Amino acid sequence: MRYITLCAFVVVALVLTACTGGGVLPYTLAAESMLPEFLHDAAPTVREAYRFAIENAHELGNYPCYCGCGKMGHTSNLDCYIQNIDEVSQITFDQHAAGCGICVDITQDAMHMLREGRSSAEIRVYVDATYSAFGPSTDTPTPEG
């Protein structure tokens, strides 16, 4: 019986390692409980993108958005998710990304490329090349490195 349990554990561990591209993700996601009520029925990719934005604001701020949200005052893809994080880490969410596929696609692409080990600069080049046809960019400084 122990042998079967051990074999099952090894198989599960190998599957999980394969699914994460090596085991350890290069980023963390916020807990589901941190998500605002307006995301209760949102698609899993949207919820995951918001969870990424909460825990990886510094990273997501490196990438522009190309959905036209610069007209709303957004300066990066991060602004599509989060309006403000105050001095006690209280988050004011932006609902924009909950209804915008371009915002979420940019974030999902960044997450995927981070899992591949790509740098912020490489991801930025990809985002610019892939999404510039959709609309004007937010005024996002280029990351170093």
JSON list of C-alpha atoms in Angstrom, two decimals:
[
{"chain": "A", "resi": 1, "resn": "MET", "atom": "CA", "xyz": [0.00, 0.00, 0.00]},
{"chain": "A", "resi": 2, "resn": "ARG", "atom": "CA", "xyz": [2.86, 2.40, 0.79]},
{"chain": "A", "resi": 3, "resn": "TYR", "atom": "CA", "xyz": [4.37, 1.70, -2.61]},
{"chain": "A", "resi": 4, "resn": "ILE", "atom": "CA", "xyz": [1.14, 2.68, -4.37]},
{"chain": "A", "resi": 5, "resn": "THR", "atom": "CA", "xyz": [0.85, 5.85, -2.30]},
{"chain": "A", "resi": 6, "resn": "LEU", "atom": "CA", "xyz": [4.47, 6.74, -3.02]},
{"chain": "A", "resi": 7, "resn": "CYS", "atom": "CA", "xyz": [4.00, 6.11, -6.74]},
{"chain": "A", "resi": 8, "resn": "ALA", "atom": "CA", "xyz": [0.85, 8.25, -6.79]},
{"chain": "A", "resi": 9, "resn": "PHE", "atom": "CA", "xyz": [2.70, 11.06, -5.01]},
{"chain": "A", "resi": 10, "resn": "VAL", "atom": "CA", "xyz": [5.58, 10.93, -7.51]},
{"chain": "A", "resi": 11, "resn": "VAL", "atom": "CA", "xyz": [3.19, 10.98, -10.48]},
{"chain": "A", "resi": 12, "resn": "VAL", "atom": "CA", "xyz": [1.30, 13.99, -9.08]},
{"chain": "A", "resi": 13, "resn": "ALA", "atom": "CA", "xyz": [4.57, 15.81, -8.37]},
{"chain": "A", "resi": 14, "resn": "LEU", "atom": "CA", "xyz": [5.81, 15.19, -11.92]},
{"chain": "A", "resi": 15, "resn": "VAL", "atom": "CA", "xyz": [2.54, 16.39, -13.44]},
{"chain": "A", "resi": 16, "resn": "LEU", "atom": "CA", "xyz": [2.58, 19.55, -11.33]},
{"chain": "A", "resi": 17, "resn": "THR", "atom": "CA", "xyz": [6.19, 20.21, -12.26]},
{"chain": "A", "resi": 18, "resn": "ALA", "atom": "CA", "xyz": [5.41, 19.82, -15.95]},
{"chain": "A", "resi": 19, "resn": "CYS", "atom": "CA", "xyz": [2.40, 22.12, -15.68]},
{"chain": "A", "resi": 20, "resn": "THR", "atom": "CA", "xyz": [4.38, 24.93, -14.08]},
{"chain": "A", "resi": 21, "resn": "GLY", "atom": "CA", "xyz": [7.33, 24.62, -16.44]},
{"chain": "A", "resi": 22, "resn": "GLY", "atom": "CA", "xyz": [9.77, 23.58, -13.74]},
{"chain": "A", "resi": 23, "resn": "GLY", "atom": "CA", "xyz": [7.90, 23.71, -10.49]},
{"chain": "A", "resi": 24, "resn": "VAL", "atom": "CA", "xyz": [8.36, 27.15, -8.98]},
{"chain": "A", "resi": 25, "resn": "LEU", "atom": "CA", "xyz": [6.60, 30.11, -10.53]},
{"chain": "A", "resi": 26, "resn": "PRO", "atom": "CA", "xyz": [8.70, 33.27, -10.85]},
{"chain": "A", "resi": 27, "resn": "TYR", "atom": "CA", "xyz": [5.82, 35.26, -9.32]},
{"chain": "A", "resi": 28, "resn": "THR", "atom": "CA", "xyz": [3.04, 34.86, -6.81]},
{"chain": "A", "resi": 29, "resn": "LEU", "atom": "CA", "xyz": [-0.69, 35.41, -7.11]},
{"chain": "A", "resi": 30, "resn": "ALA", "atom": "CA", "xyz": [-2.81, 37.11, -4.49]},
{"chain": "A", "resi": 31, "resn": "ALA", "atom": "CA", "xyz": [-5.38, 35.04, -2.66]},
{"chain": "A", "resi": 32, "resn": "GLU", "atom": "CA", "xyz": [-8.84, 34.84, -4.22]},
{"chain": "A", "resi": 33, "resn": "SER", "atom": "CA", "xyz": [-10.18, 36.47, -1.05]},
{"chain": "A", "resi": 34, "resn": "MET", "atom": "CA", "xyz": [-8.39, 39.71, -1.98]},
{"chain": "A", "resi": 35, "resn": "LEU", "atom": "CA", "xyz": [-10.45, 40.13, -5.13]},
{"chain": "A", "resi": 36, "resn": "PRO", "atom": "CA", "xyz": [-13.23, 42.71, -5.15]},
{"chain": "A", "resi": 37, "resn": "GLU", "atom": "CA", "xyz": [-16.88, 41.71, -5.35]},
{"chain": "A", "resi": 38, "resn": "PHE", "atom": "CA", "xyz": [-17.27, 42.87, -8.97]},
{"chain": "A", "resi": 39, "resn": "LEU", "atom": "CA", "xyz": [-15.03, 39.95, -10.01]},
{"chain": "A", "resi": 40, "resn": "HIS", "atom": "CA", "xyz": [-17.20, 37.31, -8.34]},
{"chain": "A", "resi": 41, "resn": "ASP", "atom": "CA", "xyz": [-18.50, 35.94, -11.66]},
{"chain": "A", "resi": 42, "resn": "ALA", "atom": "CA", "xyz": [-15.57, 36.95, -13.86]},
{"chain": "A", "resi": 43, "resn": "ALA", "atom": "CA", "xyz": [-13.79, 34.47, -16.11]},
{"chain": "A", "resi": 44, "resn": "PRO", "atom": "CA", "xyz": [-10.88, 32.58, -14.50]},
{"chain": "A", "resi": 45, "resn": "THR", "atom": "CA", "xyz": [-8.32, 34.37, -16.70]},
{"chain": "A", "resi": 46, "resn": "VAL", "atom": "CA", "xyz": [-9.65, 37.76, -15.58]},
{"chain": "A", "resi": 47, "resn": "ARG", "atom": "CA", "xyz": [-9.54, 36.76, -11.92]},
{"chain": "A", "resi": 48, "resn": "GLU", "atom": "CA", "xyz": [-6.02, 35.40, -12.35]},
{"chain": "A", "resi": 49, "resn": "ALA", "atom": "CA", "xyz": [-4.89, 38.63, -14.04]},
{"chain": "A", "resi": 50, "resn": "TYR", "atom": "CA", "xyz": [-6.24, 40.70, -11.13]},
{"chain": "A", "resi": 51, "resn": "ARG", "atom": "CA", "xyz": [-4.54, 38.36, -8.66]},
{"chain": "A", "resi": 52, "resn": "PHE", "atom": "CA", "xyz": [-1.28, 38.84, -10.58]},
{"chain": "A", "resi": 53, "resn": "ALA", "atom": "CA", "xyz": [-1.71, 42.63, -10.59]},
{"chain": "A", "resi": 54, "resn": "ILE", "atom": "CA", "xyz": [-2.17, 42.70, -6.81]},
{"chain": "A", "resi": 55, "resn": "GLU", "atom": "CA", "xyz": [1.01, 40.78, -6.07]},
{"chain": "A", "resi": 56, "resn": "ASN", "atom": "CA", "xyz": [3.15, 41.99, -8.98]},
{"chain": "A", "resi": 57, "resn": "ALA", "atom": "CA", "xyz": [2.33, 45.66, -9.38]},
{"chain": "A", "resi": 58, "resn": "HIS", "atom": "CA", "xyz": [6.02, 46.50, -9.88]},
{"chain": "A", "resi": 59, "resn": "GLU", "atom": "CA", "xyz": [6.22, 44.07, -12.81]},
{"chain": "A", "resi": 60, "resn": "LEU", "atom": "CA", "xyz": [2.91, 44.90, -14.49]},
{"chain": "A", "resi": 61, "resn": "GLY", "atom": "CA", "xyz": [3.77, 48.59, -14.36]},
{"chain": "A", "resi": 62, "resn": "ASN", "atom": "CA", "xyz": [6.52, 47.87, -16.93]},
{"chain": "A", "resi": 63, "resn": "TYR", "atom": "CA", "xyz": [4.08, 47.16, -19.73]},
{"chain": "A", "resi": 64, "resn": "PRO", "atom": "CA", "xyz": [1.87, 49.49, -21.69]},
{"chain": "A", "resi": 65, "resn": "CYS", "atom": "CA", "xyz": [-1.72, 48.85, -22.55]},
{"chain": "A", "resi": 66, "resn": "TYR", "atom": "CA", "xyz": [-2.99, 49.25, -26.10]},
{"chain": "A", "resi": 67, "resn": "CYS", "atom": "CA", "xyz": [-6.76, 49.32, -25.61]},
{"chain": "A", "resi": 68, "resn": "GLY", "atom": "CA", "xyz": [-6.96, 53.12, -25.67]},
{"chain": "A", "resi": 69, "resn": "CYS", "atom": "CA", "xyz": [-7.16, 53.48, -21.89]},
{"chain": "A", "resi": 70, "resn": "GLY", "atom": "CA", "xyz": [-4.45, 56.14, -21.94]},
{"chain": "A", "resi": 71, "resn": "LYS", "atom": "CA", "xyz": [-7.36, 58.51, -22.63]},
{"chain": "A", "resi": 72, "resn": "MET", "atom": "CA", "xyz": [-8.67, 57.55, -19.17]},
{"chain": "A", "resi": 73, "resn": "GLY", "atom": "CA", "xyz": [-5.37, 58.55, -17.56]},
{"chain": "A", "resi": 74, "resn": "HIS", "atom": "CA", "xyz": [-3.84, 55.08, -17.43]},
{"chain": "A", "resi": 75, "resn": "THR", "atom": "CA", "xyz": [-0.05, 55.01, -17.72]},
{"chain": "A", "resi": 76, "resn": "SER", "atom": "CA", "xyz": [0.51, 51.23, -17.85]},
{"chain": "A", "resi": 77, "resn": "ASN", "atom": "CA", "xyz": [-1.30, 47.90, -17.93]},
{"chain": "A", "resi": 78, "resn": "LEU", "atom": "CA", "xyz": [-1.29, 47.95, -14.12]},
{"chain": "A", "resi": 79, "resn": "ASP", "atom": "CA", "xyz": [-3.68, 50.92, -14.09]},
{"chain": "A", "resi": 80, "resn": "CYS", "atom": "CA", "xyz": [-6.31, 48.78, -15.81]},
{"chain": "A", "resi": 81, "resn": "TYR", "atom": "CA", "xyz": [-6.53, 46.76, -12.58]},
{"chain": "A", "resi": 82, "resn": "ILE", "atom": "CA", "xyz": [-5.49, 49.02, -9.72]},
{"chain": "A", "resi": 83, "resn": "GLN", "atom": "CA", "xyz": [-6.20, 52.72, -9.26]},
{"chain": "A", "resi": 84, "resn": "ASN", "atom": "CA", "xyz": [-4.23, 53.11, -6.05]},
{"chain": "A", "resi": 85, "resn": "ILE", "atom": "CA", "xyz": [-2.46, 51.29, -3.24]},
{"chain": "A", "resi": 86, "resn": "ASP", "atom": "CA", "xyz": [-2.29, 53.51, -0.16]},
{"chain": "A", "resi": 87, "resn": "GLU", "atom": "CA", "xyz": [0.30, 53.65, 2.61]},
{"chain": "A", "resi": 88, "resn": "VAL", "atom": "CA", "xyz": [-1.40, 50.82, 4.55]},
{"chain": "A", "resi": 89, "resn": "SER", "atom": "CA", "xyz": [-1.65, 48.63, 1.41]},
{"chain": "A", "resi": 90, "resn": "GLN", "atom": "CA", "xyz": [-5.38, 49.26, 0.93]},
{"chain": "A", "resi": 91, "resn": "ILE", "atom": "CA", "xyz": [-6.13, 48.69, -2.76]},
{"chain": "A", "resi": 92, "resn": "THR", "atom": "CA", "xyz": [-8.57, 50.73, -4.82]},
{"chain": "A", "resi": 93, "resn": "PHE", "atom": "CA", "xyz": [-9.41, 48.57, -7.82]},
{"chain": "A", "resi": 94, "resn": "ASP", "atom": "CA", "xyz": [-10.17, 49.72, -11.34]},
{"chain": "A", "resi": 95, "resn": "GLN", "atom": "CA", "xyz": [-12.94, 47.77, -13.04]},
{"chain": "A", "resi": 96, "resn": "HIS", "atom": "CA", "xyz": [-11.63, 48.45, -16.54]},
{"chain": "A", "resi": 97, "resn": "ALA", "atom": "CA", "xyz": [-9.73, 45.18, -17.09]},
{"chain": "A", "resi": 98, "resn": "ALA", "atom": "CA", "xyz": [-12.75, 43.16, -15.96]},
{"chain": "A", "resi": 99, "resn": "GLY", "atom": "CA", "xyz": [-14.35, 44.01, -19.30]},
{"chain": "A", "resi": 100, "resn": "CYS", "atom": "CA", "xyz": [-11.35, 44.46, -21.58]},
{"chain": "A", "resi": 101, "resn": "GLY", "atom": "CA", "xyz": [-9.77, 41.48, -23.33]},
{"chain": "A", "resi": 102, "resn": "ILE", "atom": "CA", "xyz": [-6.72, 43.40, -24.50]},
{"chain": "A", "resi": 103, "resn": "CYS", "atom": "CA", "xyz": [-5.76, 44.34, -20.93]},
{"chain": "A", "resi": 104, "resn": "VAL", "atom": "CA", "xyz": [-6.12, 40.76, -19.73]},
{"chain": "A", "resi": 105, "resn": "ASP", "atom": "CA", "xyz": [-4.35, 39.30, -22.77]},
{"chain": "A", "resi": 106, "resn": "ILE", "atom": "CA", "xyz": [-1.33, 41.56, -22.18]},
{"chain": "A", "resi": 107, "resn": "THR", "atom": "CA", "xyz": [-1.18, 40.44, -18.54]},
{"chain": "A", "resi": 108, "resn": "GLN", "atom": "CA", "xyz": [-1.61, 36.76, -19.40]},
{"chain": "A", "resi": 109, "resn": "ASP", "atom": "CA", "xyz": [1.16, 37.05, -22.03]},
{"chain": "A", "resi": 110, "resn": "ALA", "atom": "CA", "xyz": [3.46, 38.68, -19.46]},
{"chain": "A", "resi": 111, "resn": "MET", "atom": "CA", "xyz": [2.73, 35.89, -16.98]},
{"chain": "A", "resi": 112, "resn": "HIS", "atom": "CA", "xyz": [3.43, 33.23, -19.60]},
{"chain": "A", "resi": 113, "resn": "MET", "atom": "CA", "xyz": [6.70, 34.85, -20.64]},
{"chain": "A", "resi": 114, "resn": "LEU", "atom": "CA", "xyz": [7.82, 35.26, -17.02]},
{"chain": "A", "resi": 115, "resn": "ARG", "atom": "CA", "xyz": [7.26, 31.51, -16.59]},
{"chain": "A", "resi": 116, "resn": "GLU", "atom": "CA", "xyz": [9.53, 31.01, -19.62]},
{"chain": "A", "resi": 117, "resn": "GLY", "atom": "CA", "xyz": [12.23, 33.05, -17.87]},
{"chain": "A", "resi": 118, "resn": "ARG", "atom": "CA", "xyz": [11.94, 36.11, -20.09]},
{"chain": "A", "resi": 119, "resn": "SER", "atom": "CA", "xyz": [13.10, 39.50, -18.81]},
{"chain": "A", "resi": 120, "resn": "SER", "atom": "CA", "xyz": [10.85, 42.53, -18.41]},
{"chain": "A", "resi": 121, "resn": "ALA", "atom": "CA", "xyz": [12.62, 44.15, -21.37]},
{"chain": "A", "resi": 122, "resn": "GLU", "atom": "CA", "xyz": [11.94, 41.11, -23.59]},
{"chain": "A", "resi": 123, "resn": "ILE", "atom": "CA", "xyz": [8.31, 41.04, -22.53]},
{"chain": "A", "resi": 124, "resn": "ARG", "atom": "CA", "xyz": [7.98, 44.75, -23.28]},
{"chain": "A", "resi": 125, "resn": "VAL", "atom": "CA", "xyz": [9.32, 44.24, -26.82]},
{"chain": "A", "resi": 126, "resn": "TYR", "atom": "CA", "xyz": [6.79, 41.44, -27.33]},
{"chain": "A", "resi": 127, "resn": "VAL", "atom": "CA", "xyz": [3.88, 43.49, -25.95]},
{"chain": "A", "resi": 128, "resn": "ASP", "atom": "CA", "xyz": [4.75, 46.47, -28.15]},
{"chain": "A", "resi": 129, "resn": "ALA", "atom": "CA", "xyz": [5.11, 44.31, -31.28]},
{"chain": "A", "resi": 130, "resn": "THR", "atom": "CA", "xyz": [1.98, 42.27, -30.63]},
{"chain": "A", "resi": 131, "resn": "TYR", "atom": "CA", "xyz": [-0.49, 44.88, -29.41]},
{"chain": "A", "resi": 132, "resn": "SER", "atom": "CA", "xyz": [0.52, 48.14, -31.11]},
{"chain": "A", "resi": 133, "resn": "ALA", "atom": "CA", "xyz": [-1.92, 47.43, -33.94]},
{"chain": "A", "resi": 134, "resn": "PHE", "atom": "CA", "xyz": [-4.87, 47.62, -31.53]},
{"chain": "A", "resi": 135, "resn": "GLY", "atom": "CA", "xyz": [-4.55, 51.23, -30.50]},
{"chain": "A", "resi": 136, "resn": "PRO", "atom": "CA", "xyz": [-2.40, 53.88, -28.92]},
{"chain": "A", "resi": 137, "resn": "SER", "atom": "CA", "xyz": [-0.05, 52.90, -26.13]},
{"chain": "A", "resi": 138, "resn": "THR", "atom": "CA", "xyz": [-0.19, 54.20, -22.60]},
{"chain": "A", "resi": 139, "resn": "ASP", "atom": "CA", "xyz": [2.82, 56.35, -21.76]},
{"chain": "A", "resi": 140, "resn": "THR", "atom": "CA", "xyz": [4.82, 53.60, -20.04]},
{"chain": "A", "resi": 141, "resn": "PRO", "atom": "CA", "xyz": [8.58, 53.96, -19.52]},
{"chain": "A", "resi": 142, "resn": "THR", "atom": "CA", "xyz": [10.68, 51.12, -20.96]},
{"chain": "A", "resi": 143, "resn": "PRO", "atom": "CA", "xyz": [12.03, 48.77, -18.26]},
{"chain": "A", "resi": 144, "resn": "GLU", "atom": "CA", "xyz": [15.77, 48.40, -17.86]},
{"chain": "A", "resi": 145, "resn": "GLY", "atom": "CA", "xyz": [17.50, 45.08, -18.45]}
]
